[in-house]
Amino acid sequence: MHNDIQSRFEVVRVGYLANRLLSNCDGPRKPVSTYFVCALVLEDCTARWLLLDLGLTSVNCGRLLDGRIQRAYSSEDSLLTITSDIQQRLTGARELAQSLGHSLVGTEHLLSVLIHERLPLADWALCLETDLVRLSFMVHRLRQAIDCMLTYPEYPTFETATKPGLEERLQALEKAERFEEASRLVWITRFHSALKSAS
């Protein structure tokens, strides 16, 4: 049971990162897609085998360990490009997922599209140091939230997340400058919600 939950979370967290970052870039050229590739490199997750389909390795798009950058490799030809056809499919996947009632449902659907449709994302990715810093910080937060939730089941569930008490608890943590705990609380609640919506 624990392994099944862990696998579900790994899919959700990588899919969530992909959905969020892929949706924050304009134009046909998508260097932000680098983050998705790097997330797969960084995470030892159920979707890691997708890297082989893409022809990418940790050496190709940078090495990140424990949230710290060791070294990033890049070249003039390393920008990852997404065609308008692929962009339409990604957009359709996100809209379909959001129509199901929860934005995080789209992350697993988006990841499924990438895997099963075998979208041609095999171009080399450009790894800028500032981008990798941002990515490593985000993934580190996701890891912390998941670890906390698996270790402390008394953290908020999907049902309690909608109650007024959660907002008050967050405000109290922020007022006490316990920002790390507040951040974990938010992420944990989101993942609880994602699991319930996807089940």
Short mmCIF file of C-alpha atoms in Angstrom, two decimals:
data_model
loop_
_atom_site.label_atom_id
_atom_site.label_comp_id
_atom_site.label_asym_id
_atom_site.label_seq_id
_atom_site.Cartn_x
_atom_site.Cartn_y
_atom_site.Cartn_z
CA MET A 1 0.00 0.00 0.00
CA HIS A 2 2.79 2.41 0.93
CA ASN A 3 4.60 1.73 -2.35
CA ASP A 4 1.41 2.35 -4.30
CA ILE A 5 0.89 5.69 -2.55
CA GLN A 6 4.52 6.62 -3.12
CA SER A 7 4.24 5.82 -6.83
CA ARG A 8 1.08 7.89 -7.13
CA PHE A 9 2.77 10.85 -5.50
CA GLU A 10 5.78 10.57 -7.77
CA VAL A 11 3.55 10.72 -10.83
CA VAL A 12 1.56 13.62 -9.41
CA ARG A 13 4.57 15.70 -8.38
CA VAL A 14 6.38 15.31 -11.71
CA GLY A 15 3.17 15.86 -13.64
CA TYR A 16 2.33 18.90 -11.53
CA LEU A 17 5.73 20.42 -12.22
CA ALA A 18 5.39 19.71 -15.94
CA ASN A 19 1.90 21.18 -16.14
CA ARG A 20 2.78 24.30 -14.22
CA LEU A 21 6.03 25.09 -15.99
CA LEU A 22 4.92 24.16 -19.50
CA SER A 23 1.94 26.48 -19.12
CA ASN A 24 4.12 29.46 -18.12
CA CYS A 25 5.86 29.99 -21.45
CA ASP A 26 4.75 31.93 -24.53
CA GLY A 27 5.68 31.45 -28.16
CA PRO A 28 6.67 28.40 -30.20
CA ARG A 29 10.13 28.09 -28.62
CA LYS A 30 9.84 26.58 -25.16
CA PRO A 31 13.06 26.64 -23.11
CA VAL A 32 10.82 26.32 -20.05
CA SER A 33 10.23 22.71 -21.12
CA THR A 34 13.77 22.18 -19.93
CA TYR A 35 12.36 22.19 -16.41
CA PHE A 36 10.17 19.21 -17.19
CA VAL A 37 13.15 17.25 -18.55
CA CYS A 38 15.30 18.24 -15.59
CA ALA A 39 12.55 17.20 -13.19
CA LEU A 40 12.61 13.72 -14.69
CA VAL A 41 16.40 13.67 -14.39
CA LEU A 42 16.28 14.83 -10.80
CA GLU A 43 13.47 12.59 -9.64
CA ASP A 44 13.86 8.83 -9.41
CA CYS A 45 10.21 8.47 -10.31
CA THR A 46 7.86 6.15 -12.14
CA ALA A 47 8.17 8.31 -15.26
CA ARG A 48 11.96 8.24 -15.33
CA TRP A 49 12.03 5.77 -18.22
CA LEU A 50 10.59 8.52 -20.39
CA LEU A 51 14.09 10.00 -20.44
CA LEU A 52 15.28 7.07 -22.52
CA ASP A 53 12.52 7.65 -25.06
CA LEU A 54 13.58 11.28 -25.23
CA GLY A 55 17.23 10.32 -25.64
CA LEU A 56 18.21 12.41 -22.64
CA THR A 57 20.51 11.69 -19.71
CA SER A 58 21.58 13.61 -16.63
CA VAL A 59 24.79 14.57 -18.44
CA ASN A 60 22.83 16.02 -21.34
CA CYS A 61 20.66 18.38 -19.33
CA GLY A 62 22.53 18.90 -16.06
CA ARG A 63 23.09 17.18 -12.75
CA LEU A 64 21.07 18.11 -9.68
CA LEU A 65 21.59 16.35 -6.38
CA ASP A 66 19.83 17.14 -3.10
CA GLY A 67 18.66 20.48 -4.41
CA ARG A 68 22.20 21.65 -5.24
CA ILE A 69 23.61 22.21 -8.70
CA GLN A 70 26.79 20.30 -9.51
CA ARG A 71 27.15 21.36 -13.10
CA ALA A 72 24.97 22.30 -16.03
CA TYR A 73 25.83 21.69 -19.68
CA SER A 74 24.43 23.75 -22.52
CA SER A 75 25.13 24.82 -26.10
CA GLU A 76 23.72 27.12 -28.75
CA ASP A 77 21.72 24.24 -30.23
CA SER A 78 20.21 23.04 -26.98
CA LEU A 79 16.93 24.97 -26.96
CA LEU A 80 13.95 22.63 -26.83
CA THR A 81 11.29 23.49 -29.38
CA ILE A 82 7.61 22.60 -29.22
CA THR A 83 5.61 22.77 -32.46
CA SER A 84 2.15 24.30 -32.60
CA ASP A 85 0.63 20.83 -33.06
CA ILE A 86 2.20 19.58 -29.84
CA GLN A 87 1.25 22.78 -28.05
CA GLN A 88 -2.38 22.23 -29.06
CA ARG A 89 -2.33 18.70 -27.69
CA LEU A 90 -0.79 19.82 -24.41
CA THR A 91 -3.34 22.60 -24.11
CA GLY A 92 -6.15 20.18 -24.83
CA ALA A 93 -4.89 17.78 -22.19
CA ARG A 94 -4.77 20.54 -19.59
CA GLU A 95 -8.24 21.84 -20.45
CA LEU A 96 -9.73 18.36 -20.34
CA ALA A 97 -8.20 17.74 -16.93
CA GLN A 98 -9.37 21.07 -15.56
CA SER A 99 -12.89 20.32 -16.76
CA LEU A 100 -12.87 17.31 -14.44
CA GLY A 101 -12.98 19.65 -11.47
CA HIS A 102 -9.42 19.99 -10.20
CA SER A 103 -6.36 21.49 -11.84
CA LEU A 104 -4.04 18.82 -10.47
CA VAL A 105 -5.95 16.06 -12.23
CA GLY A 106 -4.46 17.47 -15.40
CA THR A 107 -0.94 16.69 -14.30
CA GLU A 108 -1.38 12.93 -14.51
CA HIS A 109 -3.31 13.27 -17.75
CA LEU A 110 -0.63 15.53 -19.22
CA LEU A 111 2.09 13.10 -18.23
CA SER A 112 0.07 10.26 -19.74
CA VAL A 113 -0.19 12.18 -23.01
CA LEU A 114 3.55 12.75 -23.09
CA ILE A 115 4.22 9.07 -22.46
CA HIS A 116 1.60 7.39 -24.62
CA GLU A 117 1.54 9.83 -27.50
CA ARG A 118 5.37 9.80 -27.55
CA LEU A 119 5.49 13.48 -28.37
CA PRO A 120 8.72 14.43 -30.18
CA LEU A 121 10.43 16.29 -27.37
CA ALA A 122 13.84 14.75 -28.04
CA ASP A 123 15.63 18.03 -28.78
CA TRP A 124 18.37 18.97 -26.35
CA ALA A 125 17.31 21.20 -23.51
CA LEU A 126 19.00 24.42 -22.50
CA CYS A 127 19.97 24.48 -18.84
CA LEU A 128 20.48 27.99 -17.51
CA GLU A 129 21.87 28.19 -14.01
CA THR A 130 19.07 30.42 -12.75
CA ASP A 131 16.47 28.05 -14.14
CA LEU A 132 18.09 25.09 -12.42
CA VAL A 133 18.19 26.94 -9.12
CA ARG A 134 14.47 27.62 -9.38
CA LEU A 135 13.75 24.05 -10.41
CA SER A 136 15.81 22.50 -7.63
CA PHE A 137 14.11 24.74 -5.06
CA MET A 138 10.63 23.74 -6.26
CA VAL A 139 11.39 20.03 -6.35
CA HIS A 140 13.02 20.24 -2.92
CA ARG A 141 9.79 21.72 -1.54
CA LEU A 142 7.73 18.98 -3.18
CA ARG A 143 9.96 16.31 -1.66
CA GLN A 144 9.65 17.86 1.79
CA ALA A 145 5.88 17.98 1.56
CA ILE A 146 5.56 14.38 0.42
CA ASP A 147 7.98 13.10 3.05
CA CYS A 148 6.09 14.98 5.77
CA MET A 149 2.72 13.68 4.65
CA LEU A 150 3.88 10.06 4.50
CA THR A 151 5.55 10.39 7.91
CA TYR A 152 2.82 12.37 9.65
CA PRO A 153 -0.64 11.20 8.49
CA GLU A 154 -2.28 13.70 10.82
CA TYR A 155 -1.53 16.47 8.32
CA PRO A 156 -4.58 17.97 6.56
CA THR A 157 -6.67 15.74 4.31
CA PHE A 158 -8.68 16.89 1.31
CA GLU A 159 -11.77 17.24 3.49
CA THR A 160 -10.09 19.38 6.14
CA ALA A 161 -8.38 21.51 3.51
CA THR A 162 -11.69 23.15 2.66
CA LYS A 163 -12.45 24.12 6.24
CA PRO A 164 -11.82 27.67 7.56
CA GLY A 165 -9.40 26.33 10.15
CA LEU A 166 -6.76 25.63 7.52
CA GLU A 167 -6.57 29.26 6.43
CA GLU A 168 -6.33 30.38 10.06
CA ARG A 169 -3.56 27.87 10.69
CA LEU A 170 -1.62 29.12 7.68
CA GLN A 171 -1.99 32.72 8.82
CA ALA A 172 -0.79 31.80 12.30
CA LEU A 173 2.28 30.05 10.90
CA GLU A 174 3.11 33.00 8.64
CA LYS A 175 2.61 35.48 11.48
CA ALA A 176 5.05 33.46 13.57
CA GLU A 177 7.44 33.54 10.58
CA ARG A 178 7.30 29.75 10.35
CA PHE A 179 7.26 29.98 6.57
CA GLU A 180 8.77 26.54 5.98
CA GLU A 181 5.92 24.85 7.86
CA ALA A 182 3.34 26.98 6.10
CA SER A 183 4.76 26.06 2.72
CA ARG A 184 4.74 22.36 3.56
CA LEU A 185 1.15 22.62 4.74
CA VAL A 186 0.09 24.10 1.40
CA TRP A 187 1.91 21.49 -0.68
CA ILE A 188 0.69 18.60 1.45
CA THR A 189 -2.90 19.76 1.12
CA ARG A 190 -2.54 20.05 -2.64
CA PHE A 191 -1.23 16.51 -2.95
CA HIS A 192 -3.98 15.12 -0.74
CA SER A 193 -6.43 16.85 -3.04
CA ALA A 194 -4.71 15.53 -6.17
CA LEU A 195 -4.79 11.95 -4.94
CA LYS A 196 -8.47 12.14 -4.03
CA SER A 197 -9.37 13.69 -7.36
CA ALA A 198 -7.35 11.16 -9.36
CA SER A 199 -8.62 8.09 -7.49
#
